[in-house]
Short mmCIF file of C-alpha atoms in Angstrom, two decimals:
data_model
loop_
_atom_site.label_atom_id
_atom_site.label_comp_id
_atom_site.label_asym_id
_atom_site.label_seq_id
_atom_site.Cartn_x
_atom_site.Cartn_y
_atom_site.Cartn_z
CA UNK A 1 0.00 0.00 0.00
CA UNK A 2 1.84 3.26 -1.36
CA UNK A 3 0.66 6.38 0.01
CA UNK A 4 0.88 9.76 -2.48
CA UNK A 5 1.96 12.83 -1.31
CA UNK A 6 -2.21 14.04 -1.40
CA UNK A 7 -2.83 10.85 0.71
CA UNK A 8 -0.42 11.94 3.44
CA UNK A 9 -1.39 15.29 3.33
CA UNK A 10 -5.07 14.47 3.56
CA UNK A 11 -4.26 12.21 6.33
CA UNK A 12 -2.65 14.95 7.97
CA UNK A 13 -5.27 17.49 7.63
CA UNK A 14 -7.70 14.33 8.79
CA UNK A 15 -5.96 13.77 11.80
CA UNK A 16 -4.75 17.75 12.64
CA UNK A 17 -8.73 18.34 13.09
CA UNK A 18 -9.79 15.41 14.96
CA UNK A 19 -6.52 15.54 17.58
CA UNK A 20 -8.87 17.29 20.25
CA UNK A 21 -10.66 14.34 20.53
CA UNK A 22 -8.76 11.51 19.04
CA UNK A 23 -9.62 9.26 22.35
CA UNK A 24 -12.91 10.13 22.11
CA UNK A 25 -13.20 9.05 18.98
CA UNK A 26 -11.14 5.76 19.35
CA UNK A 27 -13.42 4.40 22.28
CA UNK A 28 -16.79 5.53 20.11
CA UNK A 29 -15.15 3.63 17.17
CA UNK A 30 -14.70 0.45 19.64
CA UNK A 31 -18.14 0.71 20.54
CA UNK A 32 -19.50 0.89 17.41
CA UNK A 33 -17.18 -2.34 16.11
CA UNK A 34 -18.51 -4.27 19.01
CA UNK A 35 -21.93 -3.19 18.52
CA UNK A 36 -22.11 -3.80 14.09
CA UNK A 37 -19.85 -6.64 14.71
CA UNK A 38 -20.42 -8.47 17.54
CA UNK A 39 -17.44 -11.39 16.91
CA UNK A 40 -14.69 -8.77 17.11
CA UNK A 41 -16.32 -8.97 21.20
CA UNK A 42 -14.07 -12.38 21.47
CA UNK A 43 -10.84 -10.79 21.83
CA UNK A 44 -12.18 -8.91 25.22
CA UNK A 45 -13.57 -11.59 27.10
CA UNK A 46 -12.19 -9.97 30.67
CA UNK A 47 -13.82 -5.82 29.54
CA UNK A 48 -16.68 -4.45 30.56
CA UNK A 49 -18.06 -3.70 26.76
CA UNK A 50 -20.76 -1.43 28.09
CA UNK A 51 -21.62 2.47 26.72
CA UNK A 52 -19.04 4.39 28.61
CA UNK A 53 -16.88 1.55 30.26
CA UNK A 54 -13.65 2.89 31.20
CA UNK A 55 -11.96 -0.19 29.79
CA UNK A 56 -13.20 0.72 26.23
CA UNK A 57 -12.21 4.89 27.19
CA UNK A 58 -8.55 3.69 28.18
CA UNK A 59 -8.34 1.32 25.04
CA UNK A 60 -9.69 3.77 22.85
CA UNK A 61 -7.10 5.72 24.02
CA UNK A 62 -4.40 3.32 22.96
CA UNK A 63 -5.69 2.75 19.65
CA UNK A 64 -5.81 6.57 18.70
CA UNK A 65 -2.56 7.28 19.99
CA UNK A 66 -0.69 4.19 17.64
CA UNK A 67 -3.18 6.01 14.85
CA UNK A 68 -1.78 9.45 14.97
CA UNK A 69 1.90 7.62 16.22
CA UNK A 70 1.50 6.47 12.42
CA UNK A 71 0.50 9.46 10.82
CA UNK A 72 3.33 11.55 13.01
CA UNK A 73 5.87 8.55 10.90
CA UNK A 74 3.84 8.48 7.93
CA UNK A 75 6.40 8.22 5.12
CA UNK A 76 7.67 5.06 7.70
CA UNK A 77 4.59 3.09 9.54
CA UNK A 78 6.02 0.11 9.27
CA UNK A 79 9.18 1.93 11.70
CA UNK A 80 6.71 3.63 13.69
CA UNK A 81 4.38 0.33 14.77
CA UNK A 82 7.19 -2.54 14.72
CA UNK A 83 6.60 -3.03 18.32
CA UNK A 84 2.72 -3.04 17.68
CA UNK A 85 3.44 -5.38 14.65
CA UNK A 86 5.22 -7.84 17.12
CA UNK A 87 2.60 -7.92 19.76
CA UNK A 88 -0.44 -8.35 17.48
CA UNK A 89 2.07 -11.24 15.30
CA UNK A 90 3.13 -13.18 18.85
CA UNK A 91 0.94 -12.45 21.23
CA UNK A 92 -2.56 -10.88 20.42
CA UNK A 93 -3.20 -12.72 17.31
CA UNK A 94 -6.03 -10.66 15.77
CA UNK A 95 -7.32 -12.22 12.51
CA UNK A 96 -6.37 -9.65 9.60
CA UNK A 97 -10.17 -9.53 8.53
CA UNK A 98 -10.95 -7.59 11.98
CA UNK A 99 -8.31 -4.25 11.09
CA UNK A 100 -11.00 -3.74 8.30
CA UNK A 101 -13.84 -3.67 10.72
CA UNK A 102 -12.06 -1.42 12.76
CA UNK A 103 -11.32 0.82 10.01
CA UNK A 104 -14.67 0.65 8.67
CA UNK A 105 -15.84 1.81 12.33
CA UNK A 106 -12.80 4.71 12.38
CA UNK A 107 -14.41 6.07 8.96
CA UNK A 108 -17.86 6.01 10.12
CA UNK A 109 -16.41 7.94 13.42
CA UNK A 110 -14.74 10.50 11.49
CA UNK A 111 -17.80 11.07 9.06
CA UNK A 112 -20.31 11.51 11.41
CA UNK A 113 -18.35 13.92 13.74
CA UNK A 114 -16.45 16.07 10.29
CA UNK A 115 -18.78 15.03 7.84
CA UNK A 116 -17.71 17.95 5.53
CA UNK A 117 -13.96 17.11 5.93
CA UNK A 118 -14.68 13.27 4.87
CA UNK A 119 -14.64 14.06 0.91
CA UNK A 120 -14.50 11.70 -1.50
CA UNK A 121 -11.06 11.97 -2.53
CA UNK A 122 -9.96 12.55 1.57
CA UNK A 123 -12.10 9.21 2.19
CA UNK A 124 -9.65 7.40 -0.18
CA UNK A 125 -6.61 8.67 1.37
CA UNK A 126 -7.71 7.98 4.99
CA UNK A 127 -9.21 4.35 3.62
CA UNK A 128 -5.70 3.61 2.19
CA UNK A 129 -3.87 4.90 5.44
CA UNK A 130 -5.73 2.50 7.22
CA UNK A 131 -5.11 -0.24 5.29
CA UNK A 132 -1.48 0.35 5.25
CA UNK A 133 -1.60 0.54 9.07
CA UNK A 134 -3.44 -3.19 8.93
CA UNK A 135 -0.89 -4.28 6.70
CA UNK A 136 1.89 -3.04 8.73
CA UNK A 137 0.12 -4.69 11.77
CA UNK A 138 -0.31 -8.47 10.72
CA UNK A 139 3.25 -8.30 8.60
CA UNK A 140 4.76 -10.42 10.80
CA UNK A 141 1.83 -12.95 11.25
CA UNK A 142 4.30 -15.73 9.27
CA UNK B 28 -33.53 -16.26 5.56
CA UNK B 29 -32.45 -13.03 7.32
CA UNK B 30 -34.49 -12.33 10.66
CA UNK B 31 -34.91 -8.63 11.11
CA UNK B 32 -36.32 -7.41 14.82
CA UNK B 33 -38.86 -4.97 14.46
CA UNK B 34 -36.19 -2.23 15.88
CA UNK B 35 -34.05 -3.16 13.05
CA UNK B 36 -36.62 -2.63 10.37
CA UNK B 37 -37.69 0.51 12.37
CA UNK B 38 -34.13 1.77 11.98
CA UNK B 39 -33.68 0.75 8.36
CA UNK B 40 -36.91 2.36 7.02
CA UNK B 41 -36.59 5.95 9.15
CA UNK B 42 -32.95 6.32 7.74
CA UNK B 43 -34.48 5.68 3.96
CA UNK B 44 -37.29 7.88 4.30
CA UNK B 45 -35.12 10.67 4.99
CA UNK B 46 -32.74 9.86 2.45
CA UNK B 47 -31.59 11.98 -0.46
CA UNK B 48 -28.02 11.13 -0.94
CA UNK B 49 -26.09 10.91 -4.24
CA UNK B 50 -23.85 7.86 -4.85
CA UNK B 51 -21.22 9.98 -6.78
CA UNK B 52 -18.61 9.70 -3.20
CA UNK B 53 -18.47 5.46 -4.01
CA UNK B 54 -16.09 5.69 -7.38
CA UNK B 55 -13.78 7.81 -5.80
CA UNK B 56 -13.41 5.90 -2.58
CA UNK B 57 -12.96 2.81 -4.52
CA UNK B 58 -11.22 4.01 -7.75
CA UNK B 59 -11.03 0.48 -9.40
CA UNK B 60 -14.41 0.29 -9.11
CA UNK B 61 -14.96 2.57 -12.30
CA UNK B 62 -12.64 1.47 -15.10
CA UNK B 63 -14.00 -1.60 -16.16
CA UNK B 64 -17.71 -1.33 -15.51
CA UNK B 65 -17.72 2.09 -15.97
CA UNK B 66 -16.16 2.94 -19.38
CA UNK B 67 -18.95 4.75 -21.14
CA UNK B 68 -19.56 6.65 -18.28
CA UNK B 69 -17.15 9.29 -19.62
CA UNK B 70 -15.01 11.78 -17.32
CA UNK B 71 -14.24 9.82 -14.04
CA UNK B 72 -10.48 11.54 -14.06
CA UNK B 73 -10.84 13.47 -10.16
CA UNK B 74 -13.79 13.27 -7.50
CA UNK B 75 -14.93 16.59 -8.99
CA UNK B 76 -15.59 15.49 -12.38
CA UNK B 77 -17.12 12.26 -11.16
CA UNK B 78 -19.69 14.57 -8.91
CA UNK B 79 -20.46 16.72 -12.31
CA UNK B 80 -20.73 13.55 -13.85
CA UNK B 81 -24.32 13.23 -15.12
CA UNK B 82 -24.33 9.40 -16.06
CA UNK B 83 -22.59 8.90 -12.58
CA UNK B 84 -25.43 10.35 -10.86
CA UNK B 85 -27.89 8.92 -13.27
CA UNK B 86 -26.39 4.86 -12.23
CA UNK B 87 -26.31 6.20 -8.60
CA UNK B 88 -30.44 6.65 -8.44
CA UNK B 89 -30.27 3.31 -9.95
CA UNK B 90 -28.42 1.89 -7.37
CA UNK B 91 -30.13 3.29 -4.44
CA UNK B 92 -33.68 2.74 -6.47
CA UNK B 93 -32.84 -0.78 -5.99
CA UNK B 94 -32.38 -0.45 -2.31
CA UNK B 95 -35.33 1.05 -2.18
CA UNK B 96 -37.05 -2.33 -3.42
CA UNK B 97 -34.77 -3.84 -1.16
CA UNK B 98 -35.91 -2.39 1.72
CA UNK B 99 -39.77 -3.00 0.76
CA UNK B 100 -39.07 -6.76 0.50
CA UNK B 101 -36.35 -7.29 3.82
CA UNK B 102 -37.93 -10.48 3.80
CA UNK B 103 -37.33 -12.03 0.58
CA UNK B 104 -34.24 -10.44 -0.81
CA UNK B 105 -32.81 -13.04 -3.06
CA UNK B 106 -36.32 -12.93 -4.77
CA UNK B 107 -35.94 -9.50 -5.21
CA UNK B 108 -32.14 -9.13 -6.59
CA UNK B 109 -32.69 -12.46 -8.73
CA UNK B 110 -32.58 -10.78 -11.85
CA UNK B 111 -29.97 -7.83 -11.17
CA UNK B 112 -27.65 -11.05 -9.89
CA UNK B 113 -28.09 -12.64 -13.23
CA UNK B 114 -27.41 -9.37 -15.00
CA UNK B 115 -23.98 -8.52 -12.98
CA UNK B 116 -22.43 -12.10 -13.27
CA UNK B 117 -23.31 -12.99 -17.10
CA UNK B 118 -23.52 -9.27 -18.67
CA UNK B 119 -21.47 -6.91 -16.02
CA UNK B 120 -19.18 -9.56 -14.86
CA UNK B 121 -18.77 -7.59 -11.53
CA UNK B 122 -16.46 -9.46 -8.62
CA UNK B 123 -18.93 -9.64 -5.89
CA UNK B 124 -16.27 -8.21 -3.28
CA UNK B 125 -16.82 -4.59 -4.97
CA UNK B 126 -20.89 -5.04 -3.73
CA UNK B 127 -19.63 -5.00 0.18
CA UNK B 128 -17.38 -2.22 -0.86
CA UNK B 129 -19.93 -0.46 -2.43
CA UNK B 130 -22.36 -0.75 0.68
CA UNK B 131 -19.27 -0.31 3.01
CA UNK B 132 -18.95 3.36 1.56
CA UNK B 133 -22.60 3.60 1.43
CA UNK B 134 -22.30 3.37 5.14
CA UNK B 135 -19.80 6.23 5.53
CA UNK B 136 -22.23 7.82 3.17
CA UNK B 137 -25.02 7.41 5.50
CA UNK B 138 -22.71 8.36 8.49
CA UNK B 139 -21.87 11.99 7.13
CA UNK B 140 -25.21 12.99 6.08
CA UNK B 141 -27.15 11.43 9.52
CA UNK B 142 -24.06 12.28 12.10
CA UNK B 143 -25.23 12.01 15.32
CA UNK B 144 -28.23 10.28 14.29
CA UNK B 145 -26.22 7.38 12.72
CA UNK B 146 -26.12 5.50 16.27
CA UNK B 147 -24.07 2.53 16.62
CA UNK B 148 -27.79 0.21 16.58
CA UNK B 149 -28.35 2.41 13.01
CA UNK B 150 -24.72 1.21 11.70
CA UNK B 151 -25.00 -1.91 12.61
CA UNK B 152 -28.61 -2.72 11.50
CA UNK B 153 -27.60 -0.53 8.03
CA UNK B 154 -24.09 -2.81 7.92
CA UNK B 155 -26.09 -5.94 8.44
CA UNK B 156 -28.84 -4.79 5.34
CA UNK B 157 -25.52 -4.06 2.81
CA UNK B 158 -24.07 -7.30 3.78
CA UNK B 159 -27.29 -9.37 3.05
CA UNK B 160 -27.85 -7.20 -0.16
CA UNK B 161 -24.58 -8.06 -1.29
CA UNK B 162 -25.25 -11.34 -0.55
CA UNK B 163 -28.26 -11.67 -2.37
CA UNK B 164 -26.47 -10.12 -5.42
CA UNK B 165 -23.90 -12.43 -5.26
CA UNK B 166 -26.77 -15.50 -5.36
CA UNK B 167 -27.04 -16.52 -9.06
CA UNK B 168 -23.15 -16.23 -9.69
CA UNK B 169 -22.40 -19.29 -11.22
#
C-alpha cells in the first residue's frame, strides 16, 4: 500500500482536526465495532463492553494514539508500529479480517463527527492509510 | 432467511425515508471500481468530475432505487435481486467483493449525512442490510 503525497497530506489534515478528541473518537469507534460486529467482542472476554466503560475509554485511548503515532511517521509506519506489529504477530493474534472492521468503524467515526472534511477523494486517502496501518500490523503474522 | 427485529426494520426504514443522498462519493473511494464497468460513463479523471458527472449520478439513483425495493421486500431479498444477480455475473461480470465495498462506503455515506443520528444500533442494523444485499447479489453467480 503506497501512500501519495495528497494521501499523506489528507491524512494529515484528517488527523490535525480530529486531535482534540482523538480518544474520544477511538473508544466511540470500539463501541460501534462491538456493537455492528459483535465477533470482534471475542478478543475482550475480561472488559466491561458497556456504553461508557472505562476499559473501552482507556483502550480507545491506545488505539488513537498508535493512529496518529503512524501518521506523526507516515512516510515510515512500518518503523513507527514494529513493536505493535510484534505484539499483534506473537501475542494478540487478531485475525487480519478484523483491522477492516475497525477501520470501517474509524471512517464512520470520522464522518459523522467532520462530515464535511470526509470528501471523497480525503475518504480514499484515509481508507488507504488504514489499510497500510493493517498491513503493517499483521506483517509479521508468518 | 435473514431475521430482522422490528427495531431493526424501524431503523432501516426511518434512515431511507429521509434519504436523499447521491452515490457519486463510491467511485472515488474505490477508484477500481470505475474502469472496467464504468467505461462509457465518460469523465471519471478526479472526484470533482465524477460529482459533475451526469451518467454517474444517473447509475447512482439506480443503485439506491434498488435499495429502495430492497428495503420493501427485507424479507425475501434473493427474490428480489434475482434478476440484477443474473445481469452482474453474465452481462457486467462484476467481482462480488466490490458489492460489500460499495455498501461499506454507502455506510460512511449514510454516516456523514445522519451524524449524530447514525447511532451505533443504526450502523449496525444498516451494515447488516448491505451485507445481506450483497449477498443476495452475489446469489445466481455461477
Amino acid at each position: 500500500m503506497v501512500l501519495s503525497a495528497n494521501d499523506k497530506t489528507n491524512v494529515k489534515n484528517v488527523f490535525a482536526k480530529i486531535s482534540g478528541h482523538a480518544e474520544d473518537y477511538g473508544a466511540e469507534t470500539l463501541e460501534r465495532m462491538f456493537t455492528t460486529y459483535p465477533p470482534t467482542k471475542t478478543y475482550f472476554p475480561h472488559f466491561d463492553l458497556h456504553h461508557g466503560s472505562a476499559q473501552i475509554k482507556a483502550h480507545g485511548k491506545k488505539v488513537a494514539g498508535a493512529l496518529i503515532e503512524a501518521v506523526n511517521h507516515i512516510d515510515d509506519i512500518a518503523g513507527a508500529l514494529s513493536k505493535l506489529s510484534d505484539l499483534h504477530a506473537q501475542k494478540l493474534r487478531v485475525d487480519p479480517v478484523n483491522f477492516k472492521l475497525l477501520g470501517q468503524c474509524f471512517l464512520v467515526v470520522v464522518a459523522i463527527h467532520h462530515p464535511s472534511v470526509l470528501t471523497p477523494e480525503v475518504h480514499a486517502s484515509l481508507d488507504k492509510f488504514l489499510c497500510a496501518v493493517g498491513n503493517v500490523l499483521t506483517a509479521k503474522y508468518r | 432467511m435473514v431475521h430482522w427485529s422490528a427495531e431493526e426494520k424501524q431503523l432501516i426504514t426511518s434512515v431511507w425515508s429521509k434519504v436523499n443522498v447521491q452515490l457519486p462519493g463510491v467511485c472515488s473511494a474505490a477508484p477500481w471500481t470505475e474502469k472496467p464497468f464504468f467505461d462509457n460513463f465518460g469523465n471519471l479523471s478526479s472526484p470533482t468530475a465524477i460529482i459533475g458527472n451526469p451518467k454517474v449520478r444517473a447509475h447512482g439513483k439506480k443503485v439506491l432505487t434498488s435499495f429502495g425495493e430492497a428495503i420493501k421486500n427485507l424479507e425475501n431479498l434473493k427474490a428480489t435481486y434475482a434478476k440484477l444477480s443474473e445481469l452482474h455475473c453474465e452481462k457486467l461480470h462484476v467481482d462480488p467483493e466490490n458489492f460489500r465495498l460499495l455498501g461499506d462506503i454507502l455506510i460512511i455515506v449514510l454516516a456523514a449525512h445522519f451524524t449524530k443520528d447514525f447511532t451505533p444500533a443504526c450502523q449496525a442494523t444498516w451494515q447488516k442490510l448491505v451485507g445481506v444485499v450483497a449477498h443476495a447479489l452475489a446469489y445466481k453467480y455461477h
